[in-house]
mmCIF file of C-alpha atoms and ligand atoms in Angstrom:
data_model
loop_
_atom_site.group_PDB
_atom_site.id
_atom_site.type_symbol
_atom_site.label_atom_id
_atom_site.label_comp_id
_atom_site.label_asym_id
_atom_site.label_seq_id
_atom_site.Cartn_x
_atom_site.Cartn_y
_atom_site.Cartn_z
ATOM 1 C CA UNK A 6 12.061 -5.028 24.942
ATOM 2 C CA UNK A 7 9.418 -6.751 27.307
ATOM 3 C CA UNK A 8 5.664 -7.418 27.368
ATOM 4 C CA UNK A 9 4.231 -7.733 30.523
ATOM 5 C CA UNK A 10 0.386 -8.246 30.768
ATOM 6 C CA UNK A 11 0.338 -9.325 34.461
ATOM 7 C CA UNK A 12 -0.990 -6.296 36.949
ATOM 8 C CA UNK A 13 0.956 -7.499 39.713
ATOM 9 C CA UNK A 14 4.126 -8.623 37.768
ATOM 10 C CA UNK A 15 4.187 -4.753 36.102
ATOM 11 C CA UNK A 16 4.024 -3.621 39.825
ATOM 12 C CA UNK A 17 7.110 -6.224 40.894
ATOM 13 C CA UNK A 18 9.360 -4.844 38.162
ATOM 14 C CA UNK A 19 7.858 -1.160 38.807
ATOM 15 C CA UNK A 20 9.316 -1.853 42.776
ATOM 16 C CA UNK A 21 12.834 -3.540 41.678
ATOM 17 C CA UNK A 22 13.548 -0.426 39.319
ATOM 18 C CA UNK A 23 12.694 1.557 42.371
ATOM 19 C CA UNK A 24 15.265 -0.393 44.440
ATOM 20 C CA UNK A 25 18.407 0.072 41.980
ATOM 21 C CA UNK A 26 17.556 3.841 41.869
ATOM 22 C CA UNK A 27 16.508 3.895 38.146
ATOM 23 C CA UNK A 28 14.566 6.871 36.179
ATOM 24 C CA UNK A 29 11.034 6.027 34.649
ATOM 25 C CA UNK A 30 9.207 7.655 31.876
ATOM 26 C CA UNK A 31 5.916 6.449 31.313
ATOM 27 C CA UNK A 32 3.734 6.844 27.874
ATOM 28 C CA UNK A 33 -0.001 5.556 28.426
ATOM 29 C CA UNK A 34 -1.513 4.931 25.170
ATOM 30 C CA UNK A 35 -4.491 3.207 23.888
ATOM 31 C CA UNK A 36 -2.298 1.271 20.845
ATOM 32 C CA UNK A 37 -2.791 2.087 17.030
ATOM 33 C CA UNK A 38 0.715 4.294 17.396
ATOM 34 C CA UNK A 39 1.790 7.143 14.978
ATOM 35 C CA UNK A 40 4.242 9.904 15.177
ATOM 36 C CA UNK A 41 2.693 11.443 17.526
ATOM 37 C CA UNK A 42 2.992 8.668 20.593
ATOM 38 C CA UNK A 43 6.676 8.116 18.924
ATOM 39 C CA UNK A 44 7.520 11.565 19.744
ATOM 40 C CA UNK A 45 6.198 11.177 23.608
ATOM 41 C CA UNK A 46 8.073 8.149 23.540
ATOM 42 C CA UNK A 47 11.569 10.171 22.216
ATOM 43 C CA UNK A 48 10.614 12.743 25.066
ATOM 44 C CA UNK A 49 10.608 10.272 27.982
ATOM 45 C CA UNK A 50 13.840 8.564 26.841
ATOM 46 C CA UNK A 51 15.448 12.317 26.801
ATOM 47 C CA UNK A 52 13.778 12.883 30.542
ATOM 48 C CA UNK A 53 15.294 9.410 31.803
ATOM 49 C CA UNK A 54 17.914 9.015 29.773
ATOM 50 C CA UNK A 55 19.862 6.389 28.521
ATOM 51 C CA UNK A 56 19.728 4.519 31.634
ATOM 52 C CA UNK A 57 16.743 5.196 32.737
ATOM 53 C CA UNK A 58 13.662 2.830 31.585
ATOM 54 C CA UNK A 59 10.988 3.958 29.160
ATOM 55 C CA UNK A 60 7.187 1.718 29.219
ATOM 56 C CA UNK A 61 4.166 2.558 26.972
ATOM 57 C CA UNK A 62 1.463 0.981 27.696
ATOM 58 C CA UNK A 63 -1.123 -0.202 25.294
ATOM 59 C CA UNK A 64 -4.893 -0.286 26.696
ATOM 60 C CA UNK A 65 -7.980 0.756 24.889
ATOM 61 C CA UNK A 66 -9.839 1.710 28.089
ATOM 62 C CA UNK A 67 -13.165 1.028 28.556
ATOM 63 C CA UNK A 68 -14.550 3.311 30.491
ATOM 64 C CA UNK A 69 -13.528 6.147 28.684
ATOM 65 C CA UNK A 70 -16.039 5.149 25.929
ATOM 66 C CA UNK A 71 -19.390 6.300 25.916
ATOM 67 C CA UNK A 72 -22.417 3.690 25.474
ATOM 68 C CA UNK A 73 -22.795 4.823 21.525
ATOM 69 C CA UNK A 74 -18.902 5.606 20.430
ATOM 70 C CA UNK A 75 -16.471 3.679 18.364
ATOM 71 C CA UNK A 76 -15.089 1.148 21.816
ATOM 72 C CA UNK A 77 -15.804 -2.510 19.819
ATOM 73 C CA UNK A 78 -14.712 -0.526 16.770
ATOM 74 C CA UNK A 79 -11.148 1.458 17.963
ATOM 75 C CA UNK A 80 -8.302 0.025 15.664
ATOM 76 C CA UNK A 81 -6.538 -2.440 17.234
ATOM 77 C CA UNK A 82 -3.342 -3.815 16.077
ATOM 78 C CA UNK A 83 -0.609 -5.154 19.031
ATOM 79 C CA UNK A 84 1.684 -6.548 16.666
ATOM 80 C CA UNK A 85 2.434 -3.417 14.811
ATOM 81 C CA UNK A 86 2.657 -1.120 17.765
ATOM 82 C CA UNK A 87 5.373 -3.409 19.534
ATOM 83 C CA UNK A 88 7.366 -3.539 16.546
ATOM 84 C CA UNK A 89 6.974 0.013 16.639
ATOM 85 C CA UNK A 90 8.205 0.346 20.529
ATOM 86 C CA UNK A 91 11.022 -1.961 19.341
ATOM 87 C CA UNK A 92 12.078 0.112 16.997
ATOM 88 C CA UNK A 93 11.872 3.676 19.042
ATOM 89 C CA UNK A 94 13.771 2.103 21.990
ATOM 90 C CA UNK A 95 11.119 1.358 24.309
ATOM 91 C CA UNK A 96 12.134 -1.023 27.249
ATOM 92 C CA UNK A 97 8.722 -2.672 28.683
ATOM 93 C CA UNK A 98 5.277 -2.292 27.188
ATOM 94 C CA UNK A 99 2.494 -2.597 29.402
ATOM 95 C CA UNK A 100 -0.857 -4.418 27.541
ATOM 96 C CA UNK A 101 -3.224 -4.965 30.658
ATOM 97 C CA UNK A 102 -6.541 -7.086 29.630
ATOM 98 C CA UNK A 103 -10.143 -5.677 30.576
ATOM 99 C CA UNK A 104 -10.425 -8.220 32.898
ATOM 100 C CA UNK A 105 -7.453 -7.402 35.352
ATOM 101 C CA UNK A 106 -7.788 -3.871 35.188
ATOM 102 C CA UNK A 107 -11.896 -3.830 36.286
ATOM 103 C CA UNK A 108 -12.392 -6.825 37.229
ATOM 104 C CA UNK A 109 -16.513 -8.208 38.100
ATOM 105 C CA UNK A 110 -17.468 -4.671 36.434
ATOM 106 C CA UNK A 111 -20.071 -6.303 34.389
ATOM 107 C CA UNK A 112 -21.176 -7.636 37.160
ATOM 108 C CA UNK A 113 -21.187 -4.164 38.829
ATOM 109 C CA UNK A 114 -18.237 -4.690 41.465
ATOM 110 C CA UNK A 115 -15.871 -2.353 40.327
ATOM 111 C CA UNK A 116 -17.224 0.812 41.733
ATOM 112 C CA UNK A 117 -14.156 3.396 42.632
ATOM 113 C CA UNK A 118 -13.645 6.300 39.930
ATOM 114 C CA UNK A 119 -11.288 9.061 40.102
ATOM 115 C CA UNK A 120 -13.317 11.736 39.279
ATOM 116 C CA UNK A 121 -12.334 15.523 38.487
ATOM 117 C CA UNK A 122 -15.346 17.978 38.684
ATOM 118 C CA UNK A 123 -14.965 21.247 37.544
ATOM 119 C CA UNK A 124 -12.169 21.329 34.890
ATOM 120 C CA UNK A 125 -14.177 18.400 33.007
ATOM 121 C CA UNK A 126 -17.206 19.861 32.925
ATOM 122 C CA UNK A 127 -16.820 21.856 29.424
ATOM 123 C CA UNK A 128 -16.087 21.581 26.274
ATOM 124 C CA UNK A 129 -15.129 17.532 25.576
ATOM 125 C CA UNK A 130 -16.798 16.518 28.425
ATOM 126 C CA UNK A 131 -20.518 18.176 27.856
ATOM 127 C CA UNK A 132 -19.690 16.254 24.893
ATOM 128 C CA UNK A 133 -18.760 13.422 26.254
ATOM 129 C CA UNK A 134 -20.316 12.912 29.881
ATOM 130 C CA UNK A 135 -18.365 9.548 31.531
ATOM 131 C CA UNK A 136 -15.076 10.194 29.230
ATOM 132 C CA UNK A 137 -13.035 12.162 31.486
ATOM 133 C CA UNK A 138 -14.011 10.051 34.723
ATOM 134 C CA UNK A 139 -12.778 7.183 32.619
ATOM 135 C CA UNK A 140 -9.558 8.853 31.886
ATOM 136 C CA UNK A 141 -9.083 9.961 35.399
ATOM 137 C CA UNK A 142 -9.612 6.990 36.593
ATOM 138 C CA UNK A 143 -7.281 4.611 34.199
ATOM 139 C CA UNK A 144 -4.657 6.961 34.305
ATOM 140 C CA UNK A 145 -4.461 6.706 38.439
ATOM 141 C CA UNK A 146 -4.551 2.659 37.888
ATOM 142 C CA UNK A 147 -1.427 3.121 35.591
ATOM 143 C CA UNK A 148 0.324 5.241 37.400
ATOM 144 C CA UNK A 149 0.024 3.031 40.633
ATOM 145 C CA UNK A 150 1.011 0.095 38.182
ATOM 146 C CA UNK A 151 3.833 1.343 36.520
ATOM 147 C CA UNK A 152 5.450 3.810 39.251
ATOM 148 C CA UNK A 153 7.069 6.413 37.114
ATOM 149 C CA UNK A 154 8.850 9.596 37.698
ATOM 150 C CA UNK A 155 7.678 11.261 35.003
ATOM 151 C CA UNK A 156 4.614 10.604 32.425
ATOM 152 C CA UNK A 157 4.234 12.002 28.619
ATOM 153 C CA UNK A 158 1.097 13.213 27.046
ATOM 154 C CA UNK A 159 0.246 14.467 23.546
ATOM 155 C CA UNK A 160 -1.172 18.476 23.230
ATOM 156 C CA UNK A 161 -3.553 17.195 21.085
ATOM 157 C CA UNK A 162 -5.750 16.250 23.883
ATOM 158 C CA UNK A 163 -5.459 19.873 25.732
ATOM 159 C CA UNK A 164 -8.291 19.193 27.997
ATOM 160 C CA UNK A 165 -6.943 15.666 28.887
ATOM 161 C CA UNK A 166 -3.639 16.988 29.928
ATOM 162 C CA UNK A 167 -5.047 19.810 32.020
ATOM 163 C CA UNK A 168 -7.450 17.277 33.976
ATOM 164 C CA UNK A 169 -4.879 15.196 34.781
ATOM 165 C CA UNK A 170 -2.366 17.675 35.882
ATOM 166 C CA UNK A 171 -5.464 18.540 38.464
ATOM 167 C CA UNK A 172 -5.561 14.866 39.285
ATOM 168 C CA UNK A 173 -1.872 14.595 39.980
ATOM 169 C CA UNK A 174 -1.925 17.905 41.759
ATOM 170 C CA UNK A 175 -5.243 17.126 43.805
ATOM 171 C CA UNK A 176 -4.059 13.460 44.649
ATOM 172 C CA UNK A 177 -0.422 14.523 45.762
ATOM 173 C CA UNK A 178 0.243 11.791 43.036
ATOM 174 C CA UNK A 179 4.332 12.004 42.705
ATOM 175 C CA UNK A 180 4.865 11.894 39.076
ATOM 176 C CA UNK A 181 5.794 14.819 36.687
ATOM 177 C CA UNK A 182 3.308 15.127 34.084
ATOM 178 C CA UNK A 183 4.777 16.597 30.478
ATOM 179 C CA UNK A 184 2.939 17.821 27.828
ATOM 180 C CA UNK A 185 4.314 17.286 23.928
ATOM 181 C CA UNK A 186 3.621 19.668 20.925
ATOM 182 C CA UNK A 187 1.024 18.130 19.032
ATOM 183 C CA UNK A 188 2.474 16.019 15.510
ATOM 184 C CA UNK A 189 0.524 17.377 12.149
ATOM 185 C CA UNK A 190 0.721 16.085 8.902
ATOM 186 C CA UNK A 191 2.513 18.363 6.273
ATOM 187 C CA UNK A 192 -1.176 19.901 5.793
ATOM 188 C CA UNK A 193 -1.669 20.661 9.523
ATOM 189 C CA UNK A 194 -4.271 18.016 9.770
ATOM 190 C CA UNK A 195 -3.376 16.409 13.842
ATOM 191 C CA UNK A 196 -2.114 13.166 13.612
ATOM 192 C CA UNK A 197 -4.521 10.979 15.532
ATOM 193 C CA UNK A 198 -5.855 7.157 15.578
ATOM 194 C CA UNK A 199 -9.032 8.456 14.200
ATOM 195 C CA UNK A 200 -7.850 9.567 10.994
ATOM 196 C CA UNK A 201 -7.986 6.249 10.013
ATOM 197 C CA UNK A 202 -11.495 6.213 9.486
ATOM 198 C CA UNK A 203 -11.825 9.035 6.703
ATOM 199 C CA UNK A 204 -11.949 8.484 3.018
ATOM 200 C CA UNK A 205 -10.101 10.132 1.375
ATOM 201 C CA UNK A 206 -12.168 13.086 0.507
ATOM 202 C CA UNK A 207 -13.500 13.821 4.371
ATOM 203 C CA UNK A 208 -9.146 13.328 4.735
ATOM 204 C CA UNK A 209 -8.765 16.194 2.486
ATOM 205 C CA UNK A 210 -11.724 18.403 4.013
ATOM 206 C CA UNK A 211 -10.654 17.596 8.030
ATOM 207 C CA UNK A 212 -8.117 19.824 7.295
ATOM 208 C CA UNK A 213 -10.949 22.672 8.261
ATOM 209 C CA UNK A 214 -10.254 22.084 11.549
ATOM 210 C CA UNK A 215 -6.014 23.255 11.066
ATOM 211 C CA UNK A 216 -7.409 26.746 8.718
ATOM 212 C CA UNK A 217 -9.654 27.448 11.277
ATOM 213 C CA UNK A 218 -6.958 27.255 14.105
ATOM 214 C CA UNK A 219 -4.792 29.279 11.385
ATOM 215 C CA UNK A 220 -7.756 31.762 10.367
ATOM 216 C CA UNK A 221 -8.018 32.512 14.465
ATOM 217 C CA UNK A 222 -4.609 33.023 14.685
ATOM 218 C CA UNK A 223 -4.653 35.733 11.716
ATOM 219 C CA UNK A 224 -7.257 37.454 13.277
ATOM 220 C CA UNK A 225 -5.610 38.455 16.688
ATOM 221 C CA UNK A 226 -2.437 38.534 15.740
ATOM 222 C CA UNK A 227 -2.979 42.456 15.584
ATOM 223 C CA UNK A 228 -6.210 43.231 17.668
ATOM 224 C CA UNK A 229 -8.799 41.155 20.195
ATOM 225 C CA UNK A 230 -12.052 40.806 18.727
ATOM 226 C CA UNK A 231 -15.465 38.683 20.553
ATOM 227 C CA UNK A 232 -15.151 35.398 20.770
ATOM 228 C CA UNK A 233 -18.737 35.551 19.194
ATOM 229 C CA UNK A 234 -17.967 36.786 15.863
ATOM 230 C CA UNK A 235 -15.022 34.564 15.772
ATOM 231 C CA UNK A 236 -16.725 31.991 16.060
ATOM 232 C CA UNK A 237 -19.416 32.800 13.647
ATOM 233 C CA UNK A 238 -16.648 33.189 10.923
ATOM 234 C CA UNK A 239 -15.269 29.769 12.074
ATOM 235 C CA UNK A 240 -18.734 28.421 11.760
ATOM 236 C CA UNK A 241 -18.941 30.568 8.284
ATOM 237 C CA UNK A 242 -15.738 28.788 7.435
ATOM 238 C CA UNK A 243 -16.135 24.893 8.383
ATOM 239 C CA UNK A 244 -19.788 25.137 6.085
ATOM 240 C CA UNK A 245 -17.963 25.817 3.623
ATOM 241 C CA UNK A 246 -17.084 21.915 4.094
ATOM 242 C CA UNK A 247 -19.857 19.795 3.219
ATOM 243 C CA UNK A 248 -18.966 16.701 5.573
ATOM 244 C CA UNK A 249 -17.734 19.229 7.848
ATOM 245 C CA UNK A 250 -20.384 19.816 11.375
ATOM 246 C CA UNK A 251 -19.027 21.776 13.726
ATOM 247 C CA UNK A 252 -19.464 20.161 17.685
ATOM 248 C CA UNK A 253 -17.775 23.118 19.384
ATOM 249 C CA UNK A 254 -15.439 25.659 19.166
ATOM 250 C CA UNK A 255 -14.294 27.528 22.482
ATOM 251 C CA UNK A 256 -11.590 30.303 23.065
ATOM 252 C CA UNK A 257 -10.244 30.004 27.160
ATOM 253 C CA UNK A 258 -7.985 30.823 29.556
ATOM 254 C CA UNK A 259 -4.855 27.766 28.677
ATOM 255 C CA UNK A 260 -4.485 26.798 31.991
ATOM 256 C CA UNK A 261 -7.625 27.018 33.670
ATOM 257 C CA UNK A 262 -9.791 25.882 30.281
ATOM 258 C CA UNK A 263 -12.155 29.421 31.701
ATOM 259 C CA UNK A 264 -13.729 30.768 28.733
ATOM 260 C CA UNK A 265 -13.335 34.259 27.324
ATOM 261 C CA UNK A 266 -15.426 36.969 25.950
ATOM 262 C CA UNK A 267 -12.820 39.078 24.450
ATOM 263 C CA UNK A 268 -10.067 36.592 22.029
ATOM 264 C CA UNK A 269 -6.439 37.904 21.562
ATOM 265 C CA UNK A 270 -3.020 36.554 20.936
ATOM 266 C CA UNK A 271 -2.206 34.048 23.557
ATOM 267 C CA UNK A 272 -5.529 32.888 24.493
ATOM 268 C CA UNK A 273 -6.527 29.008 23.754
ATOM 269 C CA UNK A 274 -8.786 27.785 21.042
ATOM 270 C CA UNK A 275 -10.328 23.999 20.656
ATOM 271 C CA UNK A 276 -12.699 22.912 18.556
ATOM 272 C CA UNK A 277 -14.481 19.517 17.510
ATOM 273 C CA UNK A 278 -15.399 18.339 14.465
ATOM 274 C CA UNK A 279 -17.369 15.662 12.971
ATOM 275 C CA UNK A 280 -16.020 14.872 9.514
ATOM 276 C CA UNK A 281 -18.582 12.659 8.103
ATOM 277 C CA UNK A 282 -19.311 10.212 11.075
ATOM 278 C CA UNK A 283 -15.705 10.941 12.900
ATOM 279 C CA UNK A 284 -15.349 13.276 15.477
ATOM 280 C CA UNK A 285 -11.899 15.025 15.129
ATOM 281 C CA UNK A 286 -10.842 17.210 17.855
ATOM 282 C CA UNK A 287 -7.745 20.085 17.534
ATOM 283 C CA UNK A 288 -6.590 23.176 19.863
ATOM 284 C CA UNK A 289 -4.010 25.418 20.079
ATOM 285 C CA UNK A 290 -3.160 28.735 21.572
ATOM 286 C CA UNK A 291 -3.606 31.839 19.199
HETATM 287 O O1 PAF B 315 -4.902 9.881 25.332
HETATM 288 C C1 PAF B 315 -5.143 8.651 25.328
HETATM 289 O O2 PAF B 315 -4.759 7.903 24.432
HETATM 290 C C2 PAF B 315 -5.952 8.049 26.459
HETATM 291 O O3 PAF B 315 -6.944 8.915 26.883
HETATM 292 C C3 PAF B 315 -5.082 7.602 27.661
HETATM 293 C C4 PAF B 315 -4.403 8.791 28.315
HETATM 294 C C5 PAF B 315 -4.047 6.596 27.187
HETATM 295 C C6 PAF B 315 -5.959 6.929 28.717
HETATM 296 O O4 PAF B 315 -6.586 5.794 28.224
#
């Protein structure tokens, strides 16, 4: 396995793999990996296969961070995730510095964004205003970096994966985007970075956010009902939690994130959470 940190070396290697005709799958992640990035990873080695060349790359992103969120305070550990890579199979890992990928931005001279404008108006992103421009726009970098056929990202992040098959779509960008099943923990609870931060009795209550997707699915599995009243029980059901707050919870179209009055089996449902100061996010479809 390789580590290349050099921009314009990534792109060299990107062009020679081009040249002999080889396959490859791309996982962008922003480090701290779990099960969940190892099973993207395991996805993009079955897409290229054995042949073909798998990267990750490692980034915590900047601009995806909003002025008062967790940025300085994201775990961070290099040496663990590459011994993870290592050990899944992964061929090159990408670790860009902040410096390379936007460069003189303190000093306001990095000034293009890729920005989508409809699709990431809602749900996380009247949450979080800049987030989704700052996804947009990394994930276009990497892609132009790292050249792949085919890129792999996690369900968890619904909303994510729907903005950037817009981008991709939009931009005429040639890579296959692929979305993965999100990985739970035996108790349903979404494996993400961010569970780090919970003790362990906001660990046991952020499972709220897994019975509420469960409690929604109960109660269409026979007959629609309004979104409203659904959502009051869910409200009703997350107080019951006492470091549970409820940030959202929406019920929409899968594909085109619209939302809908009327719920019923097959329509999506995501929600955010804050358990005690961390804001957990979850979806499915119902
Ligand atoms: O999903 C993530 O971890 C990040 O948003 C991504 C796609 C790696 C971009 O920084």
């Amino acid at each position: 396995m390789r580590v290349i940190a050099d921009i314009e070396r990534m792109q060299a290697q990107a062009r020679l793999w081009a040249r002999r005709g080889l396959r490859v799958g791309f996982v962008p992640t922003m480090g701290c990996l779990h099960a969940g990035h190892l099973s993207l990873v395991d996805c993009a080695r079955q897409e290229v296969g054995g042949r073909g060349i798998v990267v990750v790359s490692v980034y915590v992103n900047p601009t995806q961070f909003g002025p008062k969120e967790d940025f300085d305070a994201y775990p961070r550990d290099l040496k663990r995730d590459l011994a993870l890579c290592r050990k899944a199979g992964v061929d090159v890992v990408f670790t860009p510095r902040d410096a390379a990928m936007y460069p003189g931005k303190a000093q306001g001279r990095f000034s293009t964004y890729v920005v989508e404008e409809r699709l990431s108006q809602v749900m996380e992103g009247r949450a979080r205003p800049t987030h989704f421009r700052g996804v947009t726009t990394v994930v276009a970098k990497l892609f132009n970096i790292v050249q792949p056929e085919a890129a792999f990202f996690g369900a968890k992040d619904w909303q994510q994966a729907a903005i950037l098959k817009r981008m991709v779509a939009d931009l005429n960008l040639p890579v296959n985007l692929v979305v993965v099943p999100t990985v739970r923990e035996p108790d349903g609870l979404a494996l993400s970075s961010r569970n780090q931060y919970l003790t362990p009795e906001q660990r046991r209550q952020a499972t709220a956010l897994w019975r509420s997707l469960q409690h929604a699915r109960q109660r269409v599995r026979r007959a629609s009902m309004g979104a409203a009243q659904l959502r009051a029980e869910i409200e009703h059901l997350l107080r019951q939690q006492p470091e549970a707050r409820l940030d959202y919870v929406e019920f929409f179209h899968g594909d085109t994130l619209v939302p809908v009055r009327t719920v019923r089996r097959g329509t999506h449902m995501a929600l955010a959470v804050f358990v005690g100061p961390t804001r957990l996010i979850d979806n499915g479809r119902l």
